[in-house]
Amino acid sequence: MAEKKRKGGNVENVLKANASVPWVDRVLNPQKYPKPAPDARGEVATHRMAAEYGPDGPNGPAYVFPTVVLQGGKYVELPLNEAMNRALRIGDYIKTDKIEDAIEITRKYKTKEFNNYYRPPSAGQRALTDAGR
């Protein structure tokens, strides 16, 4: 897999340039993946992103990667170090020159389409769905 780096531009362009990265594909094509089950708090998570320096520390690049990963058809949250090691091992990351760029990606990675796909139905939509049972 070719390693992609973020070189300026908005986050959506960065995602498109890194579409072959597994976590990015899950953002750009959510319909291809299972919807997550709610956790004990009733929340759902498909990515829960992290931005960290790599093995070279602050003198090296920063990486953006998910701490929630898809394993065996289910979303699993991994401890930060385990998630980073996994991401680096399998190429499930975006590499940036600056930690600030990595942090920006973690804050803005959800596209409009992604948000719409995972948005809970409105009360009116739920009523229609319930009536059709």
CSV table of N, CA and C in Angstrom, one decimal:
chain,number,residue,atom,x,y,z
A,1,MET,N,0.9,-1.2,0.0
A,1,MET,CA,0.0,0.0,0.0
A,1,MET,C,0.9,1.2,0.0
A,2,ALA,N,0.6,2.1,-0.9
A,2,ALA,CA,1.4,3.4,-0.9
A,2,ALA,C,1.1,4.2,0.3
A,3,GLU,N,2.1,4.8,0.9
A,3,GLU,CA,1.9,5.6,2.0
A,3,GLU,C,1.6,7.0,1.6
A,4,LYS,N,0.5,7.5,2.1
A,4,LYS,CA,0.1,8.9,1.7
A,4,LYS,C,0.3,9.8,2.9
A,5,LYS,N,0.6,11.0,2.6
A,5,LYS,CA,0.8,12.1,3.6
A,5,LYS,C,-0.1,13.2,3.3
A,6,ARG,N,-0.4,13.9,4.4
A,6,ARG,CA,-1.3,15.1,4.2
A,6,ARG,C,-0.4,16.2,3.8
A,7,LYS,N,-0.7,16.9,2.7
A,7,LYS,CA,0.0,18.1,2.3
A,7,LYS,C,-1.0,19.2,2.0
A,8,GLY,N,-1.4,19.8,3.0
A,8,GLY,CA,-2.3,21.0,2.9
A,8,GLY,C,-3.7,20.5,2.4
A,9,GLY,N,-4.5,21.5,2.1
A,9,GLY,CA,-5.9,21.2,1.6
A,9,GLY,C,-6.8,20.9,2.8
A,10,ASN,N,-8.1,20.9,2.4
A,10,ASN,CA,-9.0,20.6,3.5
A,10,ASN,C,-9.1,19.2,3.8
A,11,VAL,N,-9.7,18.8,4.9
A,11,VAL,CA,-9.7,17.5,5.4
A,11,VAL,C,-10.4,16.5,4.4
A,12,GLU,N,-11.5,17.0,3.8
A,12,GLU,CA,-12.2,16.1,2.9
A,12,GLU,C,-11.3,15.7,1.7
A,13,ASN,N,-10.5,16.7,1.2
A,13,ASN,CA,-9.6,16.4,0.1
A,13,ASN,C,-8.5,15.4,0.6
A,14,VAL,N,-8.1,15.5,1.8
A,14,VAL,CA,-7.1,14.6,2.4
A,14,VAL,C,-7.7,13.2,2.5
A,15,LEU,N,-8.9,13.1,2.9
A,15,LEU,CA,-9.6,11.8,2.9
A,15,LEU,C,-9.7,11.2,1.5
A,16,LYS,N,-10.1,12.0,0.6
A,16,LYS,CA,-10.2,11.4,-0.8
A,16,LYS,C,-8.8,11.0,-1.3
A,17,ALA,N,-7.8,11.7,-1.0
A,17,ALA,CA,-6.4,11.3,-1.4
A,17,ALA,C,-6.0,10.0,-0.7
A,18,ASN,N,-6.6,9.7,0.4
A,18,ASN,CA,-6.2,8.5,1.2
A,18,ASN,C,-7.3,7.5,1.2
A,19,ALA,N,-8.1,7.4,0.2
A,19,ALA,CA,-9.3,6.6,0.1
A,19,ALA,C,-9.0,5.1,0.3
A,20,SER,N,-7.8,4.7,0.0
A,20,SER,CA,-7.4,3.3,0.1
A,20,SER,C,-7.1,2.9,1.5
A,21,VAL,N,-7.0,3.8,2.4
A,21,VAL,CA,-6.7,3.5,3.9
A,21,VAL,C,-8.0,3.0,4.4
A,22,PRO,N,-7.9,1.8,5.1
A,22,PRO,CA,-9.2,1.2,5.6
A,22,PRO,C,-10.1,2.1,6.4
A,23,TRP,N,-9.6,2.8,7.4
A,23,TRP,CA,-10.5,3.6,8.2
A,23,TRP,C,-11.1,4.7,7.3
A,24,VAL,N,-10.4,5.2,6.4
A,24,VAL,CA,-10.9,6.3,5.5
A,24,VAL,C,-12.0,5.7,4.6
A,25,ASP,N,-11.8,4.5,4.1
A,25,ASP,CA,-12.9,3.9,3.3
A,25,ASP,C,-14.2,3.7,4.1
A,26,ARG,N,-14.0,3.4,5.4
A,26,ARG,CA,-15.2,3.3,6.3
A,26,ARG,C,-15.9,4.7,6.4
A,27,VAL,N,-15.2,5.8,6.3
A,27,VAL,CA,-15.8,7.1,6.4
A,27,VAL,C,-16.5,7.5,5.1
A,28,LEU,N,-15.7,7.2,4.0
A,28,LEU,CA,-16.2,7.6,2.7
A,28,LEU,C,-17.3,6.7,2.1
A,29,ASN,N,-17.4,5.5,2.6
A,29,ASN,CA,-18.4,4.5,2.1
A,29,ASN,C,-19.0,3.8,3.3
A,30,PRO,N,-19.7,4.5,4.2
A,30,PRO,CA,-20.3,3.8,5.4
A,30,PRO,C,-21.3,2.7,5.1
A,31,GLN,N,-22.0,2.8,3.9
A,31,GLN,CA,-23.0,1.8,3.6
A,31,GLN,C,-22.4,0.5,3.3
A,32,LYS,N,-21.1,0.4,3.1
A,32,LYS,CA,-20.4,-0.9,2.9
A,32,LYS,C,-20.1,-1.7,4.2
A,33,TYR,N,-20.3,-1.0,5.3
A,33,TYR,CA,-19.9,-1.6,6.6
A,33,TYR,C,-21.1,-1.8,7.5
A,34,PRO,N,-21.0,-2.7,8.5
A,34,PRO,CA,-22.2,-2.9,9.4
A,34,PRO,C,-22.3,-1.6,10.3
A,35,LYS,N,-23.6,-1.4,10.6
A,35,LYS,CA,-23.9,-0.3,11.6
A,35,LYS,C,-23.5,-0.9,13.0
A,36,PRO,N,-22.9,0.0,13.8
A,36,PRO,CA,-22.5,-0.5,15.1
A,36,PRO,C,-23.7,-0.6,16.1
A,37,ALA,N,-23.6,-1.5,17.0
A,37,ALA,CA,-24.6,-1.7,18.1
A,37,ALA,C,-24.3,-0.6,19.2
A,38,PRO,N,-25.3,-0.1,19.8
A,38,PRO,CA,-25.0,0.9,20.9
A,38,PRO,C,-24.3,0.3,22.0
A,39,ASP,N,-23.4,1.1,22.7
A,39,ASP,CA,-22.7,0.6,23.9
A,39,ASP,C,-23.6,0.7,25.1
A,40,ALA,N,-23.0,0.5,26.3
A,40,ALA,CA,-23.8,0.5,27.5
A,40,ALA,C,-24.4,1.9,27.8
A,41,ARG,N,-23.8,3.0,27.2
A,41,ARG,CA,-24.3,4.3,27.4
A,41,ARG,C,-25.3,4.7,26.2
A,42,GLY,N,-25.6,3.8,25.3
A,42,GLY,CA,-26.5,4.0,24.2
A,42,GLY,C,-25.8,4.7,23.1
A,43,GLU,N,-24.5,4.9,23.1
A,43,GLU,CA,-23.7,5.5,22.1
A,43,GLU,C,-23.2,4.5,21.1
A,44,VAL,N,-22.9,5.0,19.8
A,44,VAL,CA,-22.3,4.2,18.8
A,44,VAL,C,-21.0,4.8,18.4
A,45,ALA,N,-20.0,4.0,18.1
A,45,ALA,CA,-18.7,4.5,17.6
A,45,ALA,C,-18.2,3.6,16.5
A,46,THR,N,-17.8,4.2,15.4
A,46,THR,CA,-17.2,3.5,14.3
A,46,THR,C,-15.7,3.8,14.1
A,47,HIS,N,-15.2,4.8,14.7
A,47,HIS,CA,-13.8,5.2,14.5
A,47,HIS,C,-13.0,5.6,15.8
A,48,ARG,N,-13.6,6.6,16.5
A,48,ARG,CA,-12.9,7.2,17.7
A,48,ARG,C,-11.4,7.4,17.4
A,49,MET,N,-11.2,8.5,16.7
A,49,MET,CA,-9.9,8.8,16.1
A,49,MET,C,-8.8,9.3,17.1
A,50,ALA,N,-7.6,9.0,16.8
A,50,ALA,CA,-6.4,9.5,17.6
A,50,ALA,C,-5.4,10.1,16.7
A,51,ALA,N,-4.6,11.0,17.3
A,51,ALA,CA,-3.5,11.6,16.6
A,51,ALA,C,-2.3,11.5,17.5
A,52,GLU,N,-1.3,10.9,17.1
A,52,GLU,CA,-0.1,10.7,17.9
A,52,GLU,C,1.2,10.8,17.1
A,53,TYR,N,2.3,11.1,17.8
A,53,TYR,CA,3.6,11.1,17.1
A,53,TYR,C,3.9,9.6,17.0
A,54,GLY,N,4.7,9.3,16.0
A,54,GLY,CA,5.1,7.9,15.7
A,54,GLY,C,6.4,7.6,16.6
A,55,PRO,N,7.0,6.5,16.2
A,55,PRO,CA,8.2,6.0,16.9
A,55,PRO,C,9.3,7.0,17.1
A,56,ASP,N,9.4,8.0,16.2
A,56,ASP,CA,10.5,9.0,16.3
A,56,ASP,C,10.1,10.2,17.2
A,57,GLY,N,9.0,10.1,17.8
A,57,GLY,CA,8.6,11.2,18.7
A,57,GLY,C,8.3,12.5,18.0
A,58,PRO,N,8.4,13.6,18.8
A,58,PRO,CA,8.0,14.9,18.3
A,58,PRO,C,8.9,15.4,17.1
A,59,ASN,N,10.0,14.7,16.9
A,59,ASN,CA,10.9,15.1,15.8
A,59,ASN,C,10.5,14.4,14.5
A,60,GLY,N,9.5,13.5,14.5
A,60,GLY,CA,9.1,12.8,13.4
A,60,GLY,C,7.7,13.1,13.0
A,61,PRO,N,7.1,12.3,12.1
A,61,PRO,CA,5.7,12.6,11.6
A,61,PRO,C,4.7,12.2,12.7
A,62,ALA,N,3.5,12.7,12.5
A,62,ALA,CA,2.4,12.3,13.3
A,62,ALA,C,1.4,11.4,12.5
A,63,TYR,N,0.7,10.6,13.2
A,63,TYR,CA,-0.2,9.7,12.5
A,63,TYR,C,-1.7,9.8,13.0
A,64,VAL,N,-2.6,9.7,12.1
A,64,VAL,CA,-4.0,9.7,12.5
A,64,VAL,C,-4.5,8.3,12.2
A,65,PHE,N,-5.2,7.7,13.2
A,65,PHE,CA,-5.6,6.3,13.2
A,65,PHE,C,-6.8,6.1,14.1
A,66,PRO,N,-7.6,5.1,13.8
A,66,PRO,CA,-8.8,4.8,14.7
A,66,PRO,C,-8.4,4.0,15.9
A,67,THR,N,-9.1,4.2,17.0
A,67,THR,CA,-9.0,3.3,18.2
A,67,THR,C,-10.2,2.4,18.2
A,68,VAL,N,-11.2,2.7,17.4
A,68,VAL,CA,-12.3,1.7,17.2
A,68,VAL,C,-12.1,1.1,15.8
A,69,VAL,N,-12.0,-0.2,15.8
A,69,VAL,CA,-11.7,-0.9,14.6
A,69,VAL,C,-12.8,-2.0,14.3
A,70,LEU,N,-12.9,-2.4,13.1
A,70,LEU,CA,-13.8,-3.4,12.7
A,70,LEU,C,-13.1,-4.8,12.7
A,71,GLN,N,-13.5,-5.7,13.6
A,71,GLN,CA,-12.9,-7.0,13.7
A,71,GLN,C,-14.1,-8.0,13.8
A,72,GLY,N,-14.0,-9.0,12.8
A,72,GLY,CA,-15.0,-10.0,12.8
A,72,GLY,C,-16.4,-9.5,12.6
A,73,GLY,N,-16.6,-8.4,11.9
A,73,GLY,CA,-17.9,-7.8,11.7
A,73,GLY,C,-18.4,-6.9,12.8
A,74,LYS,N,-17.6,-6.7,13.9
A,74,LYS,CA,-18.0,-5.9,15.0
A,74,LYS,C,-17.0,-4.8,15.3
A,75,TYR,N,-17.5,-3.7,15.8
A,75,TYR,CA,-16.6,-2.6,16.2
A,75,TYR,C,-16.0,-2.9,17.6
A,76,VAL,N,-14.7,-2.8,17.7
A,76,VAL,CA,-14.0,-3.0,18.9
A,76,VAL,C,-13.1,-1.8,19.2
A,77,GLU,N,-13.2,-1.4,20.5
A,77,GLU,CA,-12.3,-0.3,20.9
A,77,GLU,C,-11.0,-0.9,21.5
A,78,LEU,N,-9.9,-0.4,20.9
A,78,LEU,CA,-8.6,-0.9,21.4
A,78,LEU,C,-7.9,0.2,22.2
A,79,PRO,N,-7.1,-0.3,23.2
A,79,PRO,CA,-6.3,0.7,23.9
A,79,PRO,C,-5.4,1.5,22.9
A,80,LEU,N,-5.1,2.7,23.3
A,80,LEU,CA,-4.4,3.6,22.3
A,80,LEU,C,-3.1,3.0,21.8
A,81,ASN,N,-2.2,2.4,22.6
A,81,ASN,CA,-1.0,1.8,22.1
A,81,ASN,C,-1.2,0.7,21.1
A,82,GLU,N,-2.2,-0.2,21.5
A,82,GLU,CA,-2.5,-1.3,20.7
A,82,GLU,C,-3.1,-0.8,19.3
A,83,ALA,N,-4.0,0.2,19.4
A,83,ALA,CA,-4.6,0.7,18.2
A,83,ALA,C,-3.5,1.3,17.2
A,84,MET,N,-2.5,2.0,17.8
A,84,MET,CA,-1.5,2.6,17.0
A,84,MET,C,-0.6,1.5,16.4
A,85,ASN,N,-0.2,0.6,17.2
A,85,ASN,CA,0.7,-0.5,16.7
A,85,ASN,C,-0.1,-1.2,15.5
A,86,ARG,N,-1.3,-1.5,15.7
A,86,ARG,CA,-2.1,-2.2,14.7
A,86,ARG,C,-2.2,-1.3,13.4
A,87,ALA,N,-2.4,0.0,13.6
A,87,ALA,CA,-2.5,0.9,12.4
A,87,ALA,C,-1.2,0.9,11.7
A,88,LEU,N,-0.1,1.1,12.4
A,88,LEU,CA,1.2,1.1,11.7
A,88,LEU,C,1.5,-0.2,11.0
A,89,ARG,N,1.1,-1.3,11.6
A,89,ARG,CA,1.4,-2.6,11.1
A,89,ARG,C,0.6,-2.9,9.8
A,90,ILE,N,-0.6,-2.4,9.7
A,90,ILE,CA,-1.5,-2.8,8.6
A,90,ILE,C,-1.7,-1.6,7.6
A,91,GLY,N,-1.1,-0.4,7.9
A,91,GLY,CA,-1.3,0.7,7.1
A,91,GLY,C,-2.6,1.4,7.2
A,92,ASP,N,-3.2,1.4,8.4
A,92,ASP,CA,-4.5,2.0,8.6
A,92,ASP,C,-4.4,3.3,9.3
A,93,TYR,N,-3.7,4.2,8.6
A,93,TYR,CA,-3.4,5.6,9.1
A,93,TYR,C,-3.1,6.6,8.0
A,94,ILE,N,-3.2,7.8,8.4
A,94,ILE,CA,-2.7,8.9,7.5
A,94,ILE,C,-1.6,9.5,8.3
A,95,LYS,N,-0.5,9.8,7.5
A,95,LYS,CA,0.7,10.3,8.1
A,95,LYS,C,0.8,11.8,7.8
A,96,THR,N,1.1,12.6,8.8
A,96,THR,CA,1.2,14.1,8.6
A,96,THR,C,2.5,14.6,9.1
A,97,ASP,N,2.9,15.7,8.6
A,97,ASP,CA,4.2,16.3,9.0
A,97,ASP,C,4.1,17.0,10.3
A,98,LYS,N,2.9,17.5,10.7
A,98,LYS,CA,2.7,18.2,11.9
A,98,LYS,C,1.6,17.6,12.7
A,99,ILE,N,1.7,17.6,14.0
A,99,ILE,CA,0.7,17.0,14.9
A,99,ILE,C,-0.6,17.9,14.8
A,100,GLU,N,-0.4,19.2,14.6
A,100,GLU,CA,-1.6,20.0,14.4
A,100,GLU,C,-2.5,19.6,13.3
A,101,ASP,N,-1.9,19.2,12.2
A,101,ASP,CA,-2.6,18.7,11.0
A,101,ASP,C,-3.3,17.4,11.4
A,102,ALA,N,-2.6,16.5,12.1
A,102,ALA,CA,-3.2,15.2,12.5
A,102,ALA,C,-4.4,15.5,13.4
A,103,ILE,N,-4.3,16.4,14.3
A,103,ILE,CA,-5.4,16.7,15.2
A,103,ILE,C,-6.6,17.3,14.5
A,104,GLU,N,-6.3,18.1,13.5
A,104,GLU,CA,-7.4,18.7,12.7
A,104,GLU,C,-8.2,17.6,12.0
A,105,ILE,N,-7.5,16.6,11.5
A,105,ILE,CA,-8.2,15.5,10.8
A,105,ILE,C,-9.1,14.7,11.8
A,106,THR,N,-8.6,14.5,13.0
A,106,THR,CA,-9.4,13.8,14.0
A,106,THR,C,-10.7,14.5,14.3
A,107,ARG,N,-10.6,15.8,14.2
A,107,ARG,CA,-11.8,16.7,14.6
A,107,ARG,C,-12.8,16.9,13.4
A,108,LYS,N,-12.3,16.7,12.2
A,108,LYS,CA,-13.1,17.1,11.0
A,108,LYS,C,-13.3,15.9,10.0
A,109,TYR,N,-13.0,14.7,10.4
A,109,TYR,CA,-13.0,13.6,9.4
A,109,TYR,C,-14.4,13.2,9.0
A,110,LYS,N,-15.4,13.5,9.7
A,110,LYS,CA,-16.8,13.0,9.4
A,110,LYS,C,-17.3,13.9,8.3
A,111,THR,N,-17.6,13.2,7.2
A,111,THR,CA,-18.2,13.9,6.0
A,111,THR,C,-19.7,14.1,6.3
A,112,LYS,N,-20.3,15.0,5.5
A,112,LYS,CA,-21.7,15.2,5.6
A,112,LYS,C,-22.5,13.9,5.3
A,113,GLU,N,-22.0,13.1,4.3
A,113,GLU,CA,-22.7,11.8,4.0
A,113,GLU,C,-22.5,10.8,5.1
A,114,PHE,N,-21.4,10.8,5.8
A,114,PHE,CA,-21.1,9.9,6.9
A,114,PHE,C,-22.1,10.3,8.0
A,115,ASN,N,-22.2,11.6,8.4
A,115,ASN,CA,-23.1,12.0,9.4
A,115,ASN,C,-24.5,11.7,9.1
A,116,ASN,N,-24.9,11.9,7.9
A,116,ASN,CA,-26.3,11.6,7.5
A,116,ASN,C,-26.6,10.1,7.6
A,117,TYR,N,-25.6,9.3,7.2
A,117,TYR,CA,-25.8,7.8,7.3
A,117,TYR,C,-26.0,7.3,8.7
A,118,TYR,N,-25.3,7.9,9.6
A,118,TYR,CA,-25.4,7.4,11.0
A,118,TYR,C,-26.3,8.3,11.9
A,119,ARG,N,-27.0,9.3,11.3
A,119,ARG,CA,-27.9,10.1,12.1
A,119,ARG,C,-29.1,9.2,12.5
A,120,PRO,N,-29.5,9.3,13.8
A,120,PRO,CA,-30.7,8.5,14.2
A,120,PRO,C,-31.9,9.1,13.5
A,121,PRO,N,-32.9,8.3,13.2
A,121,PRO,CA,-34.1,8.8,12.6
A,121,PRO,C,-34.8,9.8,13.5
A,122,SER,N,-35.5,10.7,12.9
A,122,SER,CA,-36.3,11.7,13.6
A,122,SER,C,-37.5,11.0,14.2
A,123,ALA,N,-38.1,11.7,15.2
A,123,ALA,CA,-39.3,11.1,15.8
A,123,ALA,C,-40.4,10.7,14.7
A,124,GLY,N,-40.6,11.6,13.7
A,124,GLY,CA,-41.5,11.3,12.7
A,124,GLY,C,-41.1,10.1,11.9
A,125,GLN,N,-39.9,9.9,11.6
A,125,GLN,CA,-39.4,8.7,10.8
A,125,GLN,C,-39.6,7.5,11.7
A,126,ARG,N,-39.3,7.6,13.0
A,126,ARG,CA,-39.5,6.4,13.8
A,126,ARG,C,-40.9,6.0,13.9
A,127,ALA,N,-41.8,7.0,13.9
A,127,ALA,CA,-43.3,6.7,14.0
A,127,ALA,C,-43.7,6.0,12.7
A,128,LEU,N,-43.2,6.4,11.6
A,128,LEU,CA,-43.6,5.7,10.3
A,128,LEU,C,-43.0,4.3,10.3
A,129,THR,N,-41.8,4.2,10.8
A,129,THR,CA,-41.2,2.8,10.8
A,129,THR,C,-41.9,1.9,11.7
A,130,ASP,N,-42.3,2.4,12.9
A,130,ASP,CA,-43.0,1.6,13.9
A,130,ASP,C,-44.4,1.2,13.4
A,131,ALA,N,-45.0,2.2,12.7
A,131,ALA,CA,-46.4,1.9,12.2
A,131,ALA,C,-46.3,0.8,11.1
A,132,GLY,N,-45.2,0.6,10.4
A,132,GLY,CA,-45.1,-0.3,9.4
A,132,GLY,C,-44.7,-1.7,9.8
A,133,ARG,N,-44.6,-1.9,11.1
A,133,ARG,CA,-44.2,-3.2,11.7
A,133,ARG,C,-45.3,-4.3,11.5
